[in-house]
Amino acid sequence: MAVYTKIKNKDVLTLSNDYKIGTVTKFEGIKKGIENTNYLLRTSKKKYILTIFEKRVQKRDLPFFMSLMEGLNQKKIICPKPLKNSNGKHLSTIQNKPSCIVTFLKGADKTNLNYKNCFDIGKNIAKFHKVTSKIKLYRENSMSIRKLGNLLKSIKFTSNKVAPKLEPTLKACLKNIKNQWPKKLPSGIIHGDLFIDNIFFNRNKFSGFIDFYFSSNDYLMYEIAICINALCFDKKRNSFVMNNKKIKNLIDGYESIRLFSNKEKNALNILCRGAALRYLLTRIYDYFNTPKTALIQIKNPNEYLQKLIIHNNLNSYRDYYK
């Protein structure tokens, strides 16, 4: 569930006047997602998305996200466009929380991706990377490999429900990954959270990316590592199995626009391990640290524990690209 802030008619009236979007005839909360509160706003002619930023998003980062989406729209990358209010600003305040209104993106996420979908995703990630290499914005990755140590220290391991000896295992794994982390790979602004629910298709045709609130400057190949973890595993009963054909199509799509260097290819395994650990740690944090009364959706950490183990048993680029 992702409706943490409940808005009223007067809130919507104030926003509709401030952003000059016309009379809102209906508004409804969107339950997908876990970070922010989202509402679908309907007017007589158009639809918009209202996002209210909750505690997990740093207020100082919001101008970066707004400028990034604005810049992407100017470069014809399909994504929501943030609107400006009567003060010429993207951001407003609702119930003492920062908020924005963005254009509605047609389409929806797909539960199951086919190989063509993976190719199209890779192709459009490369287009995104080519554009963002020319956008002069910078935000440090708040979930980079350097930041994971503090996240690990903050987890209150109160049981062995996820796995026995989990804490020392994670510490050893993080140390190993940090020691092998590559240096000086091609970098730029990455989306940083391209899970299946942030990629839209309309009539089985790619229709855009949404939710740029983890975007930052990092290795371009790290984006692919995140996508391999998020998009290229199939669930069979209670186990996750890596789908090499999906990975091949993802990479082939990307390389139809931008070729990877040998150094990037050689780093794929360690980047995949780092990406798997990043999502494993955030899920474990939520699993152990979130009060039972909280509204946040707790995702099962075992998924990324399984994926991390799979990556730990692989070595080369050829293990992925078959």
XYZ file of N, CA, C and O in Angstrom, residues 56-203:
592
model
N 11.084 8.876 3.380
C 12.248 8.202 2.799
C 12.950 9.023 1.725
O 14.106 8.762 1.404
N 12.264 9.992 1.156
C 12.865 10.828 0.126
C 13.363 12.119 0.767
O 12.609 12.813 1.450
N 14.641 12.427 0.563
C 15.222 13.641 1.122
C 14.753 14.865 0.337
O 14.823 14.897 -0.893
N 14.294 15.869 1.063
C 13.764 17.075 0.424
C 14.804 17.749 -0.457
O 14.479 18.290 -1.528
N 16.064 17.692 -0.041
C 17.130 18.346 -0.809
C 17.354 17.704 -2.181
O 17.939 18.321 -3.077
N 16.889 16.439 -2.351
C 17.075 15.733 -3.617
C 15.969 16.036 -4.636
O 16.128 15.729 -5.824
N 14.867 16.610 -4.188
C 13.700 16.771 -5.058
C 13.971 17.663 -6.277
O 13.515 17.327 -7.382
N 14.706 18.774 -6.144
C 14.995 19.566 -7.350
C 15.747 18.776 -8.425
O 15.518 18.973 -9.624
N 16.632 17.867 -8.006
C 17.349 17.016 -8.963
C 16.355 16.167 -9.747
O 16.427 16.088 -10.981
N 15.422 15.521 -9.049
C 14.457 14.639 -9.720
C 13.575 15.424 -10.691
O 13.292 14.967 -11.799
N 13.130 16.610 -10.267
C 12.270 17.425 -11.125
C 13.029 17.877 -12.377
O 12.512 17.794 -13.498
N 14.255 18.357 -12.180
C 15.061 18.823 -13.316
C 15.394 17.681 -14.264
O 15.436 17.867 -15.486
N 15.626 16.488 -13.710
C 15.921 15.325 -14.545
C 14.731 14.986 -15.441
O 14.887 14.820 -16.662
N 13.541 14.892 -14.865
C 12.354 14.561 -15.669
C 12.060 15.648 -16.694
O 11.648 15.357 -17.821
N 12.270 16.902 -16.308
C 12.092 18.012 -17.245
C 13.066 17.864 -18.416
O 12.691 17.985 -19.589
N 14.333 17.579 -18.104
C 15.346 17.416 -19.131
C 15.094 16.224 -20.036
O 15.303 16.296 -21.251
N 14.620 15.132 -19.465
C 14.315 13.942 -20.262
C 13.186 14.217 -21.252
O 13.236 13.778 -22.406
N 12.178 14.954 -20.809
C 11.082 15.304 -21.712
C 11.565 16.187 -22.855
O 11.125 16.026 -23.998
N 12.468 17.101 -22.562
C 13.008 17.962 -23.610
C 13.785 17.161 -24.651
O 13.841 17.539 -25.822
N 14.367 16.033 -24.211
C 15.155 15.171 -25.106
C 14.330 14.004 -25.666
O 14.885 13.050 -26.217
N 13.017 14.080 -25.506
C 12.081 13.101 -26.093
C 12.185 11.703 -25.485
O 11.870 10.701 -26.138
N 12.651 11.616 -24.231
C 12.602 10.349 -23.512
C 11.222 10.252 -22.858
O 10.790 11.178 -22.163
N 10.538 9.137 -23.084
C 9.151 9.023 -22.616
C 9.115 8.781 -21.118
O 9.526 7.732 -20.622
N 8.622 9.772 -20.399
C 8.462 9.671 -18.953
C 7.529 10.784 -18.505
O 7.253 11.718 -19.273
N 7.015 10.720 -17.281
C 6.148 11.793 -16.802
C 6.873 13.145 -16.788
O 8.074 13.214 -16.529
N 6.124 14.211 -17.061
C 6.689 15.563 -17.044
C 6.149 16.316 -15.839
O 4.923 16.406 -15.657
N 7.017 16.846 -14.983
C 6.538 17.603 -13.829
C 5.981 18.963 -14.259
O 6.583 19.654 -15.079
N 4.831 19.325 -13.718
C 4.222 20.605 -14.032
C 4.780 21.695 -13.118
O 5.253 21.422 -12.015
N 4.683 22.941 -13.582
C 5.086 24.079 -12.757
C 3.835 24.787 -12.235
O 2.830 24.909 -12.946
N 3.922 25.241 -10.992
C 2.789 25.931 -10.381
C 2.817 27.426 -10.710
O 3.644 27.879 -11.519
N 1.931 28.198 -10.098
C 1.812 29.625 -10.403
C 3.063 30.415 -10.042
O 3.273 31.517 -10.543
N 3.918 29.845 -9.188
C 5.182 30.482 -8.820
C 6.337 30.039 -9.716
O 7.493 30.403 -9.473
N 6.026 29.227 -10.727
C 7.067 28.733 -11.625
C 7.911 27.626 -11.022
O 9.007 27.332 -11.515
N 7.398 26.995 -9.968
C 8.113 25.925 -9.265
C 7.434 24.581 -9.516
O 6.218 24.497 -9.689
N 8.245 23.518 -9.528
C 7.690 22.173 -9.677
C 7.045 21.681 -8.385
O 6.117 20.868 -8.420
N 7.556 22.147 -7.264
C 7.162 21.584 -5.972
C 6.205 22.487 -5.212
O 6.338 23.715 -5.230
N 5.249 21.854 -4.559
C 4.319 22.538 -3.665
C 4.310 21.809 -2.333
O 5.029 20.817 -2.153
N 3.496 22.282 -1.427
C 3.373 21.635 -0.117
C 1.921 21.256 0.127
O 1.007 22.045 -0.123
N 1.728 20.047 0.591
C 0.399 19.585 0.948
C 0.494 18.877 2.296
O 1.314 17.973 2.458
N -0.272 19.346 3.248
C -0.228 18.824 4.617
C 1.211 18.791 5.158
O 1.668 17.798 5.722
N 1.935 19.875 4.905
C 3.314 20.067 5.377
C 4.317 19.095 4.755
O 5.408 18.900 5.290
N 3.947 18.498 3.634
C 4.845 17.595 2.927
C 5.045 18.091 1.497
O 4.104 18.593 0.879
N 6.270 17.952 0.955
C 6.494 18.364 -0.436
C 5.732 17.475 -1.401
O 5.551 16.272 -1.154
N 5.277 18.063 -2.499
C 4.502 17.304 -3.478
C 4.739 17.854 -4.869
O 5.256 18.967 -5.045
N 4.360 17.078 -5.860
C 4.421 17.542 -7.242
C 3.283 16.912 -8.027
O 2.678 15.915 -7.600
N 2.983 17.500 -9.172
C 2.017 16.926 -10.107
C 2.743 16.676 -11.418
O 3.442 17.555 -11.932
N 2.595 15.466 -11.953
C 3.235 15.117 -13.222
C 2.187 14.631 -14.205
O 1.079 14.233 -13.817
N 2.530 14.675 -15.484
C 1.622 14.201 -16.516
C 1.398 12.702 -16.389
O 2.235 11.970 -15.857
N 0.275 12.250 -16.881
C -0.099 10.835 -16.825
C 0.520 10.098 -18.008
O 0.440 10.547 -19.156
N 1.164 8.984 -17.718
C 1.802 8.178 -18.756
C 0.889 7.015 -19.116
O 0.503 6.219 -18.253
N 0.518 6.908 -20.381
C -0.357 5.828 -20.815
C 0.359 4.484 -20.739
O 1.557 4.393 -20.997
N -0.387 3.456 -20.387
C 0.170 2.116 -20.303
C 0.131 1.588 -18.890
O -0.452 2.196 -17.993
N 0.763 0.445 -18.705
C 0.799 -0.205 -17.390
C 1.982 -1.158 -17.351
O 2.565 -1.500 -18.385
N 2.352 -1.566 -16.153
C 3.428 -2.542 -16.028
C 2.925 -3.925 -16.433
O 1.735 -4.196 -16.392
N 3.860 -4.787 -16.840
C 3.524 -6.150 -17.244
C 3.969 -7.132 -16.165
O 5.082 -7.020 -15.643
N 3.123 -8.088 -15.875
C 3.479 -9.094 -14.873
C 4.585 -10.001 -15.385
O 5.525 -10.330 -14.645
N 4.488 -10.383 -16.651
C 5.487 -11.280 -17.245
C 6.068 -10.645 -18.510
O 5.329 -10.314 -19.435
N 7.376 -10.509 -18.530
C 8.046 -9.937 -19.691
C 8.444 -11.036 -20.667
O 8.963 -12.072 -20.256
N 8.203 -10.804 -21.968
C 8.726 -11.735 -22.968
C 10.082 -11.224 -23.451
O 10.559 -10.166 -23.026
N 10.711 -11.974 -24.345
C 12.060 -11.621 -24.786
C 12.084 -10.290 -25.536
O 13.009 -9.489 -25.382
N 11.056 -10.047 -26.345
C 10.965 -8.771 -27.083
C 10.840 -7.609 -26.097
O 11.447 -6.538 -26.304
N 10.058 -7.780 -25.038
C 9.946 -6.734 -24.017
C 11.314 -6.413 -23.420
O 11.665 -5.245 -23.230
N 12.101 -7.457 -23.128
C 13.432 -7.258 -22.544
C 14.347 -6.503 -23.503
O 15.107 -5.620 -23.085
N 14.268 -6.841 -24.790
C 15.054 -6.134 -25.802
C 14.676 -4.660 -25.825
O 15.547 -3.775 -25.831
N 13.383 -4.373 -25.815
C 12.907 -2.994 -25.876
C 13.302 -2.206 -24.626
O 13.629 -1.011 -24.709
N 13.268 -2.861 -23.480
C 13.690 -2.207 -22.241
C 15.167 -1.834 -22.326
O 15.556 -0.702 -22.026
N 16.007 -2.790 -22.743
C 17.433 -2.516 -22.883
C 17.705 -1.376 -23.849
O 18.519 -0.486 -23.580
N 17.000 -1.370 -24.971
C 17.165 -0.325 -25.986
C 16.831 1.047 -25.413
O 17.560 2.030 -25.621
N 15.757 1.121 -24.654
C 15.321 2.410 -24.115
C 16.153 2.855 -22.915
O 16.276 4.052 -22.656
N 16.737 1.903 -22.193
C 17.693 2.279 -21.143
C 18.912 2.950 -21.780
O 19.406 3.972 -21.294
N 19.391 2.390 -22.875
C 20.548 2.966 -23.565
C 20.233 4.365 -24.092
O 21.071 5.276 -24.011
N 19.042 4.563 -24.623
C 18.631 5.900 -25.075
C 18.629 6.871 -23.897
O 19.089 8.014 -24.015
N 18.109 6.401 -22.769
C 18.081 7.196 -21.541
C 19.495 7.564 -21.114
O 19.793 8.721 -20.799
N 20.400 6.594 -21.130
C 21.788 6.844 -20.726
C 22.482 7.815 -21.671
O 23.273 8.665 -21.226
N 22.223 7.701 -22.960
C 22.855 8.612 -23.917
C 22.410 10.058 -23.678
O 23.201 10.997 -23.787
N 21.161 10.228 -23.330
C 20.633 11.562 -23.065
C 21.160 12.104 -21.744
O 21.586 13.260 -21.657
N 21.148 11.276 -20.713
C 21.546 11.777 -19.391
C 23.040 12.084 -19.307
O 23.463 12.844 -18.439
N 23.822 11.518 -20.225
C 25.255 11.851 -20.240
C 25.480 13.303 -20.632
O 26.554 13.862 -20.405
N 24.439 13.933 -21.204
C 24.544 15.328 -21.633
C 23.775 16.279 -20.718
O 23.790 17.496 -20.937
N 23.075 15.714 -19.731
C 22.342 16.554 -18.775
C 23.261 16.869 -17.600
O 23.757 15.967 -16.933
N 23.496 18.140 -17.357
C 24.459 18.551 -16.333
C 23.790 18.622 -14.952
O 23.478 19.703 -14.437
N 23.532 17.449 -14.409
C 22.978 17.324 -13.063
C 23.817 16.297 -12.317
O 24.417 15.411 -12.930
N 23.843 16.406 -11.003
C 24.576 15.408 -10.220
C 23.861 15.135 -8.905
O 23.435 16.047 -8.202
N 23.720 13.855 -8.608
C 23.244 13.415 -7.297
C 24.000 12.143 -6.943
O 24.017 11.179 -7.720
N 24.629 12.118 -5.788
C 25.325 10.914 -5.341
C 24.306 9.816 -5.072
O 23.209 10.076 -4.557
N 24.661 8.600 -5.410
C 23.780 7.458 -5.161
C 23.694 7.190 -3.659
O 24.670 6.765 -3.046
N 22.531 7.430 -3.094
C 22.346 7.252 -1.645
C 22.337 5.787 -1.246
O 22.421 5.464 -0.060
N 22.246 4.881 -2.252
C 22.265 3.446 -1.988
C 23.446 2.788 -2.692
O 23.381 1.633 -3.095
N 24.543 3.535 -2.837
C 25.737 2.986 -3.472
C 26.392 1.954 -2.563
O 26.054 1.839 -1.380
N 27.336 1.229 -3.111
C 28.003 0.177 -2.345
C 28.708 0.767 -1.116
O 28.817 0.112 -0.068
N 29.143 2.029 -1.214
C 29.813 2.674 -0.081
C 28.853 2.969 1.071
O 29.273 3.103 2.218
N 27.573 3.073 0.758
C 26.575 3.431 1.769
C 25.962 2.220 2.459
O 25.255 2.360 3.469
N 26.207 1.033 1.934
C 25.517 -0.153 2.446
C 25.997 -0.583 3.828
O 25.262 -1.243 4.562
N 27.230 -0.211 4.189
C 27.739 -0.561 5.512
C 26.911 0.056 6.623
O 26.555 -0.613 7.605
N 26.551 1.334 6.461
C 25.725 2.008 7.459
C 24.323 1.418 7.515
O 23.728 1.300 8.595
N 23.807 1.037 6.349
C 22.493 0.400 6.319
C 22.527 -0.924 7.065
O 21.630 -1.224 7.870
N 23.573 -1.711 6.836
C 23.717 -3.003 7.508
C 23.804 -2.828 9.025
O 23.183 -3.573 9.791
N 24.556 -1.820 9.462
C 24.693 -1.572 10.902
C 23.373 -1.180 11.554
O 23.178 -1.406 12.757
N 22.475 -0.582 10.785
C 21.211 -0.096 11.341
C 20.138 -1.175 11.470
O 19.085 -0.947 12.061
N 20.407 -2.371 10.925
C 19.407 -3.446 10.965
C 19.402 -4.118 12.339
O 20.452 -4.481 12.867
N 18.235 -4.285 12.892
C 18.083 -4.948 14.195
C 17.741 -6.422 13.958
O 16.585 -6.785 13.777
N 18.765 -7.253 13.948
C 18.557 -8.679 13.684
C 17.957 -9.326 14.942
O 18.665 -9.621 15.904
N 16.657 -9.536 14.930
C 15.966 -10.015 16.129
C 15.617 -11.498 16.085
O 15.117 -12.044 17.065
N 15.867 -12.141 14.948
C 15.543 -13.569 14.851
C 16.341 -14.187 13.712
O 17.040 -13.501 12.966
N 16.219 -15.504 13.565
C 16.860 -16.237 12.457
C 15.839 -16.659 11.399
O 16.056 -17.628 10.676
N 14.731 -15.936 11.318
C 13.658 -16.335 10.402
C 14.087 -16.289 8.940
O 13.667 -17.135 8.143
N 14.904 -15.308 8.565
C 15.311 -15.201 7.159
C 16.334 -16.274 6.823
O 16.194 -17.005 5.845
N 17.401 -16.388 7.650
C 18.444 -17.392 7.441
C 19.329 -17.446 8.692
O 19.510 -16.427 9.360
N 19.887 -18.603 8.997
C 20.808 -18.688 10.144
C 22.109 -17.936 9.868
O 22.564 -17.870 8.718
N 22.678 -17.358 10.922
C 23.942 -16.610 10.839
C 23.895 -15.543 9.736
O 24.874 -15.315 9.013
N 22.752 -14.900 9.623
C 22.553 -13.941 8.532
C 23.452 -12.723 8.662
O 24.087 -12.312 7.682
N 23.557 -12.148 9.837
C 24.332 -10.919 10.014
C 25.807 -11.102 9.656
O 26.343 -10.340 8.841
N 26.517 -12.100 10.203
C 27.927 -12.270 9.819
C 28.114 -12.621 8.342
O 29.111 -12.227 7.716
N 27.157 -13.352 7.789
C 27.228 -13.699 6.359
C 27.137 -12.445 5.501
O 27.901 -12.280 4.536
N 26.223 -11.543 5.844
C 26.055 -10.311 5.088
C 27.280 -9.405 5.216
O 27.707 -8.773 4.246
N 27.852 -9.345 6.398
C 29.054 -8.532 6.612
C 30.208 -9.038 5.766
O 30.925 -8.250 5.141
N 30.379 -10.350 5.724
C 31.459 -10.943 4.924
C 31.230 -10.703 3.439
O 32.170 -10.400 2.685
N 29.983 -10.827 3.031
C 29.636 -10.639 1.626
C 29.869 -9.191 1.203
O 30.448 -8.930 0.136
N 29.462 -8.246 2.034
C 29.659 -6.834 1.717
C 31.144 -6.499 1.618
O 31.577 -5.794 0.700
N 31.929 -7.002 2.545
C 33.372 -6.752 2.533
C 33.997 -7.272 1.241
O 34.819 -6.595 0.612
N 33.602 -8.468 0.842
C 34.131 -9.072 -0.381
C 33.749 -8.264 -1.617
O 34.577 -8.029 -2.513
N 32.495 -7.825 -1.676
C 32.031 -7.052 -2.829
C 32.743 -5.704 -2.895
O 33.189 -5.272 -3.975
N 32.894 -5.037 -1.766
C 33.576 -3.739 -1.744
C 35.028 -3.871 -2.200
O 35.547 -3.003 -2.909
N 35.677 -4.959 -1.817
C 37.070 -5.176 -2.212
C 37.229 -5.389 -3.714
O 38.276 -5.085 -4.290
N 36.187 -5.934 -4.345
C 36.258 -6.236 -5.775
C 35.529 -5.202 -6.640
O 35.493 -5.340 -7.857
N 34.948 -4.188 -6.005
C 34.132 -3.221 -6.756
C 34.987 -2.517 -7.808
O 36.087 -2.055 -7.521
N 34.518 -2.429 -9.046
C 35.323 -1.861 -10.133
C 35.528 -0.353 -9.984
O 34.780 0.329 -9.272
N 36.535 0.144 -10.673
C 36.847 1.567 -10.656
C 36.838 2.112 -12.082
O 37.192 1.417 -13.024
N 36.354 3.341 -12.187
C 36.429 4.106 -13.431
C 35.723 3.428 -14.606
O 36.250 3.348 -15.715
N 34.513 2.951 -14.361
C 33.671 2.497 -15.461
C 32.898 3.689 -16.020
O 32.730 4.706 -15.343
N 32.410 3.592 -17.268
C 31.578 4.670 -17.816
C 30.399 4.976 -16.892
O 29.698 4.062 -16.444
N 30.198 6.266 -16.616
C 29.193 6.673 -15.633
C 28.237 7.693 -16.226
O 28.492 8.292 -17.275
N 27.165 7.917 -15.516
C 26.168 8.911 -15.898
C 24.996 8.815 -14.955
O 25.071 8.146 -13.921
N 23.914 9.459 -15.314
C 22.708 9.373 -14.488
C 21.978 8.077 -14.842
O 21.682 7.825 -16.012
N 21.703 7.269 -13.837
C 20.931 6.041 -14.023
C 19.574 6.190 -13.349
O 19.406 7.024 -12.452
N 18.615 5.406 -13.793
C 17.294 5.408 -13.159
C 17.407 4.853 -11.747
O 16.869 5.405 -10.786
N 18.090 3.713 -11.613
C 18.411 3.157 -10.308
C 17.340 2.313 -9.657
O 17.565 1.782 -8.563
N 16.179 2.163 -10.298
C 15.104 1.378 -9.674
C 14.163 0.811 -10.736
O 12.940 0.855 -10.581
N 14.758 0.269 -11.798
C 13.925 -0.219 -12.906
C 13.384 -1.617 -12.627
O 13.761 -2.606 -13.248
N 12.464 -1.652 -11.677
C 11.698 -2.857 -11.428
C 10.518 -2.893 -12.398
O 10.206 -1.890 -13.065
N 9.849 -3.998 -12.438
C 8.803 -4.204 -13.431
C 7.677 -3.185 -13.324
O 7.064 -2.806 -14.325
N 7.408 -2.685 -12.091
C 6.311 -1.730 -11.928
C 6.693 -0.303 -12.291
O 5.841 0.590 -12.262
N 7.946 -0.078 -12.676
C 8.378 1.249 -13.120
C 8.616 1.311 -14.621
O 9.182 2.284 -15.124
N 8.190 0.253 -15.325
C 8.350 0.172 -16.778
C 6.976 -0.087 -17.375
O 6.326 -1.080 -17.057
N 6.527 0.826 -18.245
C 5.173 0.734 -18.786
C 5.166 0.244 -20.234
O 6.050 0.571 -21.025
N 4.129 -0.539 -20.533
C 3.851 -0.987 -21.886
C 2.402 -0.645 -22.217
O 1.525 -0.702 -21.349
N 2.179 -0.279 -23.464
C 0.831 -0.001 -23.939
C 0.574 -0.865 -25.162
O 1.253 -0.730 -26.174
N -0.360 -1.800 -25.040
C -0.633 -2.771 -26.109
C 0.632 -3.533 -26.482
O 0.961 -3.713 -27.655
